[in-house]
Coordinates of C-alpha atoms and ligand atoms in Angstrom, one line a residue:
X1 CA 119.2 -50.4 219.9
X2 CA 117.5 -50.6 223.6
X3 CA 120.2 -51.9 226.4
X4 CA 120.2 -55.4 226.9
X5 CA 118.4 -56.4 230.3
X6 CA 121.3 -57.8 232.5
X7 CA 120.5 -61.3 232.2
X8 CA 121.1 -61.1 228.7
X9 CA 125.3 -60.2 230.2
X10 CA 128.3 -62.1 230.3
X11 CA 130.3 -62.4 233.2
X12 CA 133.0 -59.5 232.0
X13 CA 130.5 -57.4 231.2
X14 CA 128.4 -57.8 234.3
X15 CA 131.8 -57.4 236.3
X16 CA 132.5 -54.3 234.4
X17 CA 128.9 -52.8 235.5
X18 CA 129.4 -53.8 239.0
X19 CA 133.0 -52.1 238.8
X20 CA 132.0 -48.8 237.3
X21 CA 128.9 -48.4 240.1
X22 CA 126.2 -48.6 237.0
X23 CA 124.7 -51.4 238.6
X24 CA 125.2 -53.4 242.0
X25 CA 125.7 -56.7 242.8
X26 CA 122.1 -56.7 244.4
X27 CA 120.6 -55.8 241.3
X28 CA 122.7 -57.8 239.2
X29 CA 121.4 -61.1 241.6
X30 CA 117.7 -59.9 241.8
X31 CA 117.6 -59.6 238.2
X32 CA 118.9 -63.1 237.6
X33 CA 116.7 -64.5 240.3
X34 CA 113.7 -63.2 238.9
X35 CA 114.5 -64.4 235.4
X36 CA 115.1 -68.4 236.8
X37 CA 112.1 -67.8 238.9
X38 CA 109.6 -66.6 235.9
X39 CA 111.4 -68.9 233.3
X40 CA 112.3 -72.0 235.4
X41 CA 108.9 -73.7 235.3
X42 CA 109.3 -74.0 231.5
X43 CA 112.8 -75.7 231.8
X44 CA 113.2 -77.3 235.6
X45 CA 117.0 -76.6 234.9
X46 CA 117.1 -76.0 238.7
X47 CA 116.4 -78.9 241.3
X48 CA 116.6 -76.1 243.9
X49 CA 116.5 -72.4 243.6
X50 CA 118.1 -70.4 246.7
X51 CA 115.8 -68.1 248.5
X52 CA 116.0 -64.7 247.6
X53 CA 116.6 -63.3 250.6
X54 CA 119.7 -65.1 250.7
X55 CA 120.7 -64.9 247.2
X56 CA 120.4 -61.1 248.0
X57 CA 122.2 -61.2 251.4
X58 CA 125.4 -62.4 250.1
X59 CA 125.1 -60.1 246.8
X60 CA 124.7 -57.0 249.7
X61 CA 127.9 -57.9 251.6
X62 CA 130.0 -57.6 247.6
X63 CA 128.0 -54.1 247.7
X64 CA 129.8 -53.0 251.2
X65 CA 132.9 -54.7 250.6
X66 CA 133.2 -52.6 247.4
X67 CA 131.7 -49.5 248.8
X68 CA 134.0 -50.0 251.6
X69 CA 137.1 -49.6 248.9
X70 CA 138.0 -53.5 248.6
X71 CA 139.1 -54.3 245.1
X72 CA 136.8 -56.8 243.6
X73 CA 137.8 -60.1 241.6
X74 CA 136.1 -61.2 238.5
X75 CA 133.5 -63.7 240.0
X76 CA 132.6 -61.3 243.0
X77 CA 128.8 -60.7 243.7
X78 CA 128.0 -62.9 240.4
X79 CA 125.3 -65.3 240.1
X80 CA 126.9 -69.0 239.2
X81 CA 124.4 -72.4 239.1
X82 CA 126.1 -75.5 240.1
X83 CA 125.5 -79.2 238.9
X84 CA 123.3 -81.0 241.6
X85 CA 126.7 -83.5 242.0
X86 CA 128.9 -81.0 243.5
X87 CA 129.2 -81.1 247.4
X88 CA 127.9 -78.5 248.9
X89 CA 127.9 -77.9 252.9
X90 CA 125.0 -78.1 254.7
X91 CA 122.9 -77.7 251.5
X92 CA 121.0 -80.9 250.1
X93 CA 122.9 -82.6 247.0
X94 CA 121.1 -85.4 245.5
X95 CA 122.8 -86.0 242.3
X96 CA 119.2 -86.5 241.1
X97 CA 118.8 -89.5 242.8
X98 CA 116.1 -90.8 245.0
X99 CA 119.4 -92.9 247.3
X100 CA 120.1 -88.9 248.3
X101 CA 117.4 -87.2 248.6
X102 CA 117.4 -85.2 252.1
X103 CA 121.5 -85.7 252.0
X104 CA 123.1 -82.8 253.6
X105 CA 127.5 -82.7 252.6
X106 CA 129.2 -81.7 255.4
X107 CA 131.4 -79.7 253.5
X108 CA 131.9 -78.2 250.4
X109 CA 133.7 -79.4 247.3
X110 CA 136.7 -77.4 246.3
X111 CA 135.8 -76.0 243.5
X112 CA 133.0 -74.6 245.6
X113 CA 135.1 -73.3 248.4
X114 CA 136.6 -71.6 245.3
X115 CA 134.0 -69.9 244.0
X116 CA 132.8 -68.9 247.3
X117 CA 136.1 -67.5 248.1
X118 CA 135.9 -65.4 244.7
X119 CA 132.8 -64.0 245.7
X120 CA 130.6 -66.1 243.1
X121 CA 127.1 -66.2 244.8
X122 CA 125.6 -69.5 244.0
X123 CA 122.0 -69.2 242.9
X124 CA 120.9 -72.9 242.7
X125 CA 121.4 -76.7 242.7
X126 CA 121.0 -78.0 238.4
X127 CA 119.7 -81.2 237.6
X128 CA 121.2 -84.1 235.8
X129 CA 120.9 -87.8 234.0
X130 CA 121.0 -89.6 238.0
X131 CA 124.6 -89.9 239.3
X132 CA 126.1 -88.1 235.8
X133 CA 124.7 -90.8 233.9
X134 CA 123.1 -90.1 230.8
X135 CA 123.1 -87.8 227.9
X136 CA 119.7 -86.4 227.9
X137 CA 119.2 -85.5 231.4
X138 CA 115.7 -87.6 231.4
X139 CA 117.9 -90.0 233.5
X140 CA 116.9 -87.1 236.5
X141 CA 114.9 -89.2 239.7
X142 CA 113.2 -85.6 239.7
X143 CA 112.0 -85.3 235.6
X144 CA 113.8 -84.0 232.9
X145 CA 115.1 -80.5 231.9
X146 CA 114.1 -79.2 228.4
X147 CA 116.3 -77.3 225.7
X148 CA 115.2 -73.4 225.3
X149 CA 115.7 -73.4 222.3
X150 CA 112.9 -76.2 222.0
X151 CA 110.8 -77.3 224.3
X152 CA 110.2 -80.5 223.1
X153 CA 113.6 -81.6 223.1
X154 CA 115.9 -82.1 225.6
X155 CA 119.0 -80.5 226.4
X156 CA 122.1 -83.0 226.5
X157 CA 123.4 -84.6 229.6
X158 CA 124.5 -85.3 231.8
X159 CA 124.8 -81.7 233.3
X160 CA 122.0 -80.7 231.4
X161 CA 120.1 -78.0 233.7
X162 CA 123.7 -76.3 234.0
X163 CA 123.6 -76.0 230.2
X164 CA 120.0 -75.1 229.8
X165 CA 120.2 -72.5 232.5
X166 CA 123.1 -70.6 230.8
X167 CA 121.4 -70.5 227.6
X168 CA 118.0 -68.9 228.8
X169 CA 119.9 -66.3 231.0
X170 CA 118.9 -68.1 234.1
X171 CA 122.9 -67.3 235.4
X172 CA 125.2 -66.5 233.4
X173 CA 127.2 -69.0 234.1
X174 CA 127.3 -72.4 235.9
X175 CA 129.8 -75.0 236.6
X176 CA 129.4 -79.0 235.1
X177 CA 131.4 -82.5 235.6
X178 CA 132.2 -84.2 232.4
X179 CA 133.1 -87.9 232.1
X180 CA 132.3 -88.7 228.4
X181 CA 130.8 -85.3 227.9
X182 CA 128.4 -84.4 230.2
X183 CA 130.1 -80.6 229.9
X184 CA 131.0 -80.4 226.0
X185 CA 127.6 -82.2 224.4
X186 CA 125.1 -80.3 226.8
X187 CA 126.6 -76.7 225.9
X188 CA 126.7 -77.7 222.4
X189 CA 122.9 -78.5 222.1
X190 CA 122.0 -75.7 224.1
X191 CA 124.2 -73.3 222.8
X192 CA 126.6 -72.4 224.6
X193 CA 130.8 -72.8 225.7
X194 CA 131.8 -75.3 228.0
X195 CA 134.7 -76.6 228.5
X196 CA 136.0 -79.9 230.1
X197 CA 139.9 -79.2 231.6
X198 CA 143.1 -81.7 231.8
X199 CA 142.2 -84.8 233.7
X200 CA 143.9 -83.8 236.9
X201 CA 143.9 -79.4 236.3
X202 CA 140.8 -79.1 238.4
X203 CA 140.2 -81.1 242.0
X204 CA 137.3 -83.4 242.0
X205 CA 137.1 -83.4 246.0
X206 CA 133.4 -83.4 246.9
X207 CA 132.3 -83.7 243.2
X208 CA 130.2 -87.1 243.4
X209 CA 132.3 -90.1 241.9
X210 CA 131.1 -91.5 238.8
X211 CA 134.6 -92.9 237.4
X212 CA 137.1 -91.5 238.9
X213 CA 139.5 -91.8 235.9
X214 CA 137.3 -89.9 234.0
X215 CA 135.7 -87.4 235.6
X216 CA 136.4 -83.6 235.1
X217 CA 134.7 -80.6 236.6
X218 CA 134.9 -77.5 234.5
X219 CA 133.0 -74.3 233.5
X220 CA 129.7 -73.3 231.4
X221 CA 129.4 -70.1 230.6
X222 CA 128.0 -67.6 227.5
X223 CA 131.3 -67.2 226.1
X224 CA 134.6 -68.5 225.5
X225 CA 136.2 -65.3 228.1
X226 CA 133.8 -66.1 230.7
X227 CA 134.9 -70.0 230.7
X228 CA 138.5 -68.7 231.2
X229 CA 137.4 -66.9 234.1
X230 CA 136.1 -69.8 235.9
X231 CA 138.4 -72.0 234.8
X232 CA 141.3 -69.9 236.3
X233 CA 139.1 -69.8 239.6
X234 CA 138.7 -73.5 240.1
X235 CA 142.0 -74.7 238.4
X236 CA 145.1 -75.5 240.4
X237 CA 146.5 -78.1 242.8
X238 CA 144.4 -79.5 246.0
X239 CA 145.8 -81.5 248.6
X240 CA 142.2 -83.2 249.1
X241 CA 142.3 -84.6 245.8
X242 CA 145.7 -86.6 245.0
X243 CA 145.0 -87.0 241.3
X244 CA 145.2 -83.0 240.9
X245 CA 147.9 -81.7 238.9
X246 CA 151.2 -80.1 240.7
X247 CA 151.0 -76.9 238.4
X248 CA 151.0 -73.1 238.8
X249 CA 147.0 -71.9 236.9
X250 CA 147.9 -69.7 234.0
X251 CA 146.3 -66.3 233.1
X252 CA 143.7 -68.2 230.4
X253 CA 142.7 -64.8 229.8
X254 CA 146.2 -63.9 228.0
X255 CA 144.8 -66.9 225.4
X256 CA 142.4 -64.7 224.2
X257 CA 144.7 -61.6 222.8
X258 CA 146.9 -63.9 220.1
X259 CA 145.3 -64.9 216.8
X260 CA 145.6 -68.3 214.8
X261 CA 148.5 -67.3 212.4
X262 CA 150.6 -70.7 212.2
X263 CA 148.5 -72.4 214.8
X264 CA 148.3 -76.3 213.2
X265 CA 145.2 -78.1 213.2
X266 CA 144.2 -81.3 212.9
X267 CA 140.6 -82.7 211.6
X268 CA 140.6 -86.3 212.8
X269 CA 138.6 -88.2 210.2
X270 CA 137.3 -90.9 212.8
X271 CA 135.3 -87.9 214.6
X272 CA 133.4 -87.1 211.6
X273 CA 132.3 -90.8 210.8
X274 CA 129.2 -92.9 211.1
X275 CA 126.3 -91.1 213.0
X276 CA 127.0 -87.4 212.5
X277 CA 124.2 -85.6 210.5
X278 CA 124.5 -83.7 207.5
X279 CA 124.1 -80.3 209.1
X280 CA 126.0 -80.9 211.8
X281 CA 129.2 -82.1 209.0
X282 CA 128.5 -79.2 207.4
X283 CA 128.6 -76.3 210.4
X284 CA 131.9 -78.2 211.1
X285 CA 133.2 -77.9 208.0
X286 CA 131.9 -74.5 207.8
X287 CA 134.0 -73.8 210.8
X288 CA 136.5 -75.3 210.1
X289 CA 137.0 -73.5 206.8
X290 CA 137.1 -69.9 209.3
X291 CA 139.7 -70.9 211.5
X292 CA 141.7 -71.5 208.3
X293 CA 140.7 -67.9 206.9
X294 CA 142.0 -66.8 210.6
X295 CA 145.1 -67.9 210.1
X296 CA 145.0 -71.5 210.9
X297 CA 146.8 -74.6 208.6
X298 CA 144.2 -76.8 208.9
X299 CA 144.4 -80.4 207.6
X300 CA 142.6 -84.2 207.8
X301 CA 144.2 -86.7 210.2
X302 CA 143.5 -89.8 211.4
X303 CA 143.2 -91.3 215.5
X304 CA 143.1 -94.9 214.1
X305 CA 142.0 -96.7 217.8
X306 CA 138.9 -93.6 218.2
X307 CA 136.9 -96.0 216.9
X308 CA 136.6 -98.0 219.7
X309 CA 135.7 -95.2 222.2
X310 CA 132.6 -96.3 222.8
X311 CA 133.2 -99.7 223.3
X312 CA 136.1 -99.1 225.8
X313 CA 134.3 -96.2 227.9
X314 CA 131.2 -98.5 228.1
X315 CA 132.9 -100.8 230.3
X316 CA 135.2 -98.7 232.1
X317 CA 132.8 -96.5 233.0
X318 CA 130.5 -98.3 234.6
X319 CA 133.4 -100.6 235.9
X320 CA 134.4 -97.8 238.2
X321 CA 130.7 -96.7 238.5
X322 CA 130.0 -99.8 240.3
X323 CA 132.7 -99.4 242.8
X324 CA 132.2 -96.2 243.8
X325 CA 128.4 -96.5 243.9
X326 CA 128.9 -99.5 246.5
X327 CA 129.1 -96.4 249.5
X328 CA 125.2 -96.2 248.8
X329 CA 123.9 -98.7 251.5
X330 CA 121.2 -97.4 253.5
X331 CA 124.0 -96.1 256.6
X332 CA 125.8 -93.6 255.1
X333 CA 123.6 -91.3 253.4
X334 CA 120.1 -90.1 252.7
X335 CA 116.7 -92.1 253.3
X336 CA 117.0 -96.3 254.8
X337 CA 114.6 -98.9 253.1
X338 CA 113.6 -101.3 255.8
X339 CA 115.4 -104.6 256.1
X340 CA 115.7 -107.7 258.8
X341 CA 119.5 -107.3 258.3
X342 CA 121.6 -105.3 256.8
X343 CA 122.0 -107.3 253.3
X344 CA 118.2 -107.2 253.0
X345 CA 118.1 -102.9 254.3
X346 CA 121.0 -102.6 251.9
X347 CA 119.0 -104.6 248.9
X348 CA 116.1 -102.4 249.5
X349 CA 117.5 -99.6 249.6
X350 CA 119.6 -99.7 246.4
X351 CA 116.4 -101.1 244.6
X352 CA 114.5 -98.5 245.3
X353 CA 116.9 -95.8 245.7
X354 CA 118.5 -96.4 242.1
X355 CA 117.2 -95.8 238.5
X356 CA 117.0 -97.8 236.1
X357 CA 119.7 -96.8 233.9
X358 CA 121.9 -96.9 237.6
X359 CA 121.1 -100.1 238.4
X360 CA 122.2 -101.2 234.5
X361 CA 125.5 -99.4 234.6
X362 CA 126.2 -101.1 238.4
X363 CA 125.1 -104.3 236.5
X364 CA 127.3 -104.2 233.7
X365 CA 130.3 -102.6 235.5
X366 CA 129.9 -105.6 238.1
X367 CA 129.9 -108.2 235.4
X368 CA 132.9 -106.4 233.6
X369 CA 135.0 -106.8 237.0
X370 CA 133.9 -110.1 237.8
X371 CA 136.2 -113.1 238.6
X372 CA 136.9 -114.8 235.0
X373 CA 135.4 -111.9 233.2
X374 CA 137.7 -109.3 234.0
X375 CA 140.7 -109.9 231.8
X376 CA 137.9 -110.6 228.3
X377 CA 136.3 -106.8 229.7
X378 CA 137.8 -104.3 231.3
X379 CA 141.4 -105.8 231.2
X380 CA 141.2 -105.3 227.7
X381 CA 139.1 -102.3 227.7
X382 CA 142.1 -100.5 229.5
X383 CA 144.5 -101.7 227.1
X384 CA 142.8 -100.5 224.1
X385 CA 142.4 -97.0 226.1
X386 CA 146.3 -97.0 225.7
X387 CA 146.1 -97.5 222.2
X388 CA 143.5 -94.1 221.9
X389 CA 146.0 -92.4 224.1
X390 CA 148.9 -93.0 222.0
X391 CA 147.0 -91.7 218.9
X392 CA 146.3 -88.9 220.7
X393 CA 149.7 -88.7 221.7
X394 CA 150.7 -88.7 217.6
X395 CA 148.8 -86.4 216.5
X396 CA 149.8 -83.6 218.7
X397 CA 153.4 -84.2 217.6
X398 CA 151.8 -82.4 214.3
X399 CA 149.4 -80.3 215.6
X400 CA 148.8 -78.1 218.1
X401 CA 144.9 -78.5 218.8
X402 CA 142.3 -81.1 217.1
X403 CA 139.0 -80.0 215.7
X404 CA 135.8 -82.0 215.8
X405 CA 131.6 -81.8 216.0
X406 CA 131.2 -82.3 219.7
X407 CA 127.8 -84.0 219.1
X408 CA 127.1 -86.4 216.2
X409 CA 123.4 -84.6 216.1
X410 CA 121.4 -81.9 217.4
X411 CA 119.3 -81.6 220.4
X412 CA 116.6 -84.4 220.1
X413 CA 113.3 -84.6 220.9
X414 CA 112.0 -85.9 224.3
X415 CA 111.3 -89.5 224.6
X416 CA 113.2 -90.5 221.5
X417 CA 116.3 -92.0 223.0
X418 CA 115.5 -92.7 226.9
X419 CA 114.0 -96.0 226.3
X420 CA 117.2 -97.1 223.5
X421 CA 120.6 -97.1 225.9
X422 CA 122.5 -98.0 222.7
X423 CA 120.9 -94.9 220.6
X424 CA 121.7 -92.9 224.2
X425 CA 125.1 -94.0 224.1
X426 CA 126.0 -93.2 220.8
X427 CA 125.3 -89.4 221.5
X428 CA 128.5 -89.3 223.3
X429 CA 130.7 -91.2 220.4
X430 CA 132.9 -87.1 219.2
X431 CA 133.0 -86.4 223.3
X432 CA 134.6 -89.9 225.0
X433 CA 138.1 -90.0 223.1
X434 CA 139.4 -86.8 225.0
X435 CA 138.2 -88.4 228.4
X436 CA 139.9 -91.8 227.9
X437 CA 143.1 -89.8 226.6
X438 CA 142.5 -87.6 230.1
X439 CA 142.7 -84.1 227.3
X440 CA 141.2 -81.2 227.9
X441 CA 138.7 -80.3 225.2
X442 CA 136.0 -77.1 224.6
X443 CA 132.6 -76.8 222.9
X444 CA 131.9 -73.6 221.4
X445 CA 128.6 -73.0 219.4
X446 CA 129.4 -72.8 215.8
X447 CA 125.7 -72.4 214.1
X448 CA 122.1 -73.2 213.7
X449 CA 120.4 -76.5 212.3
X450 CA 116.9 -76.1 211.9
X451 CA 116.8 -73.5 214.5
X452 CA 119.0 -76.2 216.8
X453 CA 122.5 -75.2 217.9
X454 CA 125.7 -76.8 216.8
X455 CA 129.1 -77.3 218.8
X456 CA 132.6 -76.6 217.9
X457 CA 134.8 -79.3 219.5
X458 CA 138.5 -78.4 219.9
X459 CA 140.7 -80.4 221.9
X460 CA 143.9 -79.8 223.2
X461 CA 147.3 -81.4 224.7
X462 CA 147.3 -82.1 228.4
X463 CA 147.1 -78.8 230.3
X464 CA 147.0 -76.8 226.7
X465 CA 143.7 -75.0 227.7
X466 CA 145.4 -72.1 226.6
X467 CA 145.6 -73.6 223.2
X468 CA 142.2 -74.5 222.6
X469 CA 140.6 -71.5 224.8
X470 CA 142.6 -69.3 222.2
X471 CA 141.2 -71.3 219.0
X472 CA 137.5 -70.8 220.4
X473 CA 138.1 -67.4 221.6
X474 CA 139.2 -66.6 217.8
X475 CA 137.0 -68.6 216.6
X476 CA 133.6 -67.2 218.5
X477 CA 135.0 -63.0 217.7
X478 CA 134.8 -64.3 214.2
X479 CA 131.3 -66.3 213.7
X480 CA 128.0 -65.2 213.4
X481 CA 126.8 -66.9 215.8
X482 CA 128.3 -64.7 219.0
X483 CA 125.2 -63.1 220.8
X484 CA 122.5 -65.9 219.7
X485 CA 119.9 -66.6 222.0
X486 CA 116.7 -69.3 222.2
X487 CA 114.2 -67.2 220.5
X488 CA 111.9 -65.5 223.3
X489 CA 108.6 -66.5 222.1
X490 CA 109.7 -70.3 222.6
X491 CA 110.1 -69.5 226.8
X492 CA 107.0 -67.6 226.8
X493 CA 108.8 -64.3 228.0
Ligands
LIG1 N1 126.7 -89.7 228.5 C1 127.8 -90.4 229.1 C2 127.4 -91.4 230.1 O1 126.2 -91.6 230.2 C3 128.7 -89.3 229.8 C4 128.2 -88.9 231.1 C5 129.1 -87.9 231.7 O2 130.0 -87.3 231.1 N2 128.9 -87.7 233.0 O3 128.1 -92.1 230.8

């Protein structure tokens, strides 16, 4: 068998070349940089792709550092992407907006500091459905990303150029925000892990604000190890960001030694309802049937509010989306429409700064909050969040994870869905529950459909990522589907 080229690597393995001397971090970066460069124009996963000079400048200084004796961390003189809504000093973040284009953060986000800190050397900006909204990423002010595994179709949102990036070896790994899924359902139709943490287990200063009770940032990666990795970089508590949790970061990577023997699992019924293909049922099921031959007691359950996931986050969602979007006025950041005063330069701006699925989301969230409204909307929304909570809270009295498809479909085709919000929405019906409950919750391929991939959804207790990194972990050593790529002949390389 001929080596694989190192953009075919994980993370580990990479670290382990870079370790050993058989390859330097230069290399390592140039090879990468190359690949997104040649394979890029195919995909647009990247909004913008760092020189190479400087991609290789920062891989160099890992080389002395090493050569000069210091011991080097997991993430050091590695290639990462990052989601086009993560704050990033003095280096343009637009959130695939027109409102930011030429926006410059004065400083970075922390899980950015962190990977910076580890060594990580950031190779580009990813695009994404504007502002994180969207599941398709054809929401992008700047055009849409396309699955590698089909061109035609698109790759999930909202972080959908992290995901596609991953899967065609453009970095081996990149980092996501997920509100109702934006992590989970991209890495499931593109193929890959990714895993959205604990509300709380990862700071969300300088990740753009969608809604803030939602949003998570967490890790893509090409397996279930590598997500661990990253995770453990980026995890822990922040004094910039009040809502992250006040707890020591585990070793995740002790998860992935212990096998499923008495682990109990759960099979909420209301996940596999209304709106999930056959196939996809099926490479569930199939899965499902493995983690029991692994050791697993796996049995049906029930999450009787899930149902109304959809409803509930389509309100709350855009609720908060419409405060926090309120900072985009023309003054504060990127380019000023011109106005007599500063309603009408504020007006202007928004109107033609903002996309059209934006401005809807601003529109509904506005009404939802609205004087008279608010107790019939999102009063009620939050209560029946409570209700989804508790079931949550039930079921992991019994079992220790929850198993689910983390996409009701595959990845479909361009166009289909972009000009249908309710058909869009409904991509995200297996992904919201864990949001609204605040639970962490992982995606991990678990087979083909016609060629398309299929996701594994596992979700955990608050702060179990342990839990559900060591069901995947398990689960990926024992499936077929471990080491699958898009089919070369589809990117033309
Ligand atoms: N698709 C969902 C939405 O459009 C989730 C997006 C996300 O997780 N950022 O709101």
């Amino acid at each position: 068998m001929s080596q694989p080229a190192l953009w075919e690597l994980p993370l580990h393995a990479l670290h382990r070349l870079l370790a050993s001397g058989a390859a330097s971090a230069e290399e390592i970066c140039a090879a990468f940089w190359d690949r997104a460069t040649e394979q890029d124009p195919h995909l647009h996963a990247f909004l913008d792709l760092r020189s190479r000079e400087a991609v290789l400048a920062e891989a160099a200084a890992v080389d002395r550092a090493r050569a000069a004796g210091t011991a080097l961390g997991p993430l050091a003189g590695l290639p990462v992407a990052l989601k086009d809504n993560l704050s990033t000093a003095g280096w343009e973040t637009t959130c695939a907006s027109r409102i930011l284009r030429g926006y410059r953060p004065p400083y970075d986000a922390t899980v950015v500091a962190r990977l910076r800190e580890a060594g990580a050397v950031f190779l580009g900006k990813t695009n994404l459905d504007e502002f994180a909204m969207g599941s398709s990423t054809e929401h992008s002010a700047f055009g849409p990303t396309r699955n590698p595994w089909d061109l035609g179709r698109v790759p999930g949102g909202s972080s959908g150029g992290s995901a596609a990036a991953v899967a065609a070896g453009l970095c081996p790994a990149a980092l996501g925000s997920d509100t109702g899924g934006s992590i989970r359902q991209p890495a499931a139709l593109c193929g890959v892990v990714g895993l959205k943490p604990t509300y709380g287990r990862v700071s969300r200063y300088g990740l753009f604000a969608f809604a803030s009770s939602l949003d998570q940032i967490g890790p893509f990666a090409r397996d279930v190890a590598d997500a661990a990795t990253l995770l453990e970089a980026i995890a822990g508590p922040d004094p910039l960001d009040a809502t992250s949790a006040r707890l020591a970061v585990p070793d995740y990577s002790e998860a992935l030694q212990a096998d499923l023997s008495g682990l109990r699992i759960g099979a909420p019924r209301e996940l596999f309802g209304e709106g999930v293909e056959e196939d996809v049922r099926a490479s569930v099921a199939a899965a499902i049937d493995l983690l029991g031959e692994l050791g697993a007691n796996v049995s049906e359950c029930s999450l009787p509010h899930a149902g109304y996931s959809l409803d509930v986050y389509y309100v709350i969602a855009p609720a908060e989306a419409s405060s926090n979007l309120a900072r985009y006025d023309g003054v504060r950041y990127g380019p000023r429409a011109a106005g007599a005063d500063y309603v009408s330069q504020f007006a202007a701006t928004r109107a033609e700064g903002f996309g059209p699925e934006v401005r809807r989301r601003i529109m509904l969230g506005t009404y939802a909050l609205s004087a008279g409204y608010y107790d019939a909307y999102y009063d009620r929304a939050q209560r029946v969040r409570t209700l989804i909570r508790r079931d949550f809270a039930e079921a992991f009295e019994r079992f220790d994870a929850l198993v689910a498809p983390t996409s009701p479909t595959v990845a479909f085709p361009l166009g289909s869905r972009v000009e249908d919000p309710l058909a869009m929405y409904a991509s995200d019906i297996c992904s919201i529950p864990a949001n609204l409950a605040g639970l962490p919750a992982l995606s991990v391929p678990c087979g083909l459909s016609n060629g398309l991939p299929v996701g594994l959804q596992v979700i955990g207790p608050a702060f179990g990522e342990m839990t559900i990194l060591r069901v995947g972990a398990a689960f990926e050593q024992a499936s077929d589907f471990r080491g699958k790529r898009p089919p070369m002949a589809v990117l033309g390389g």
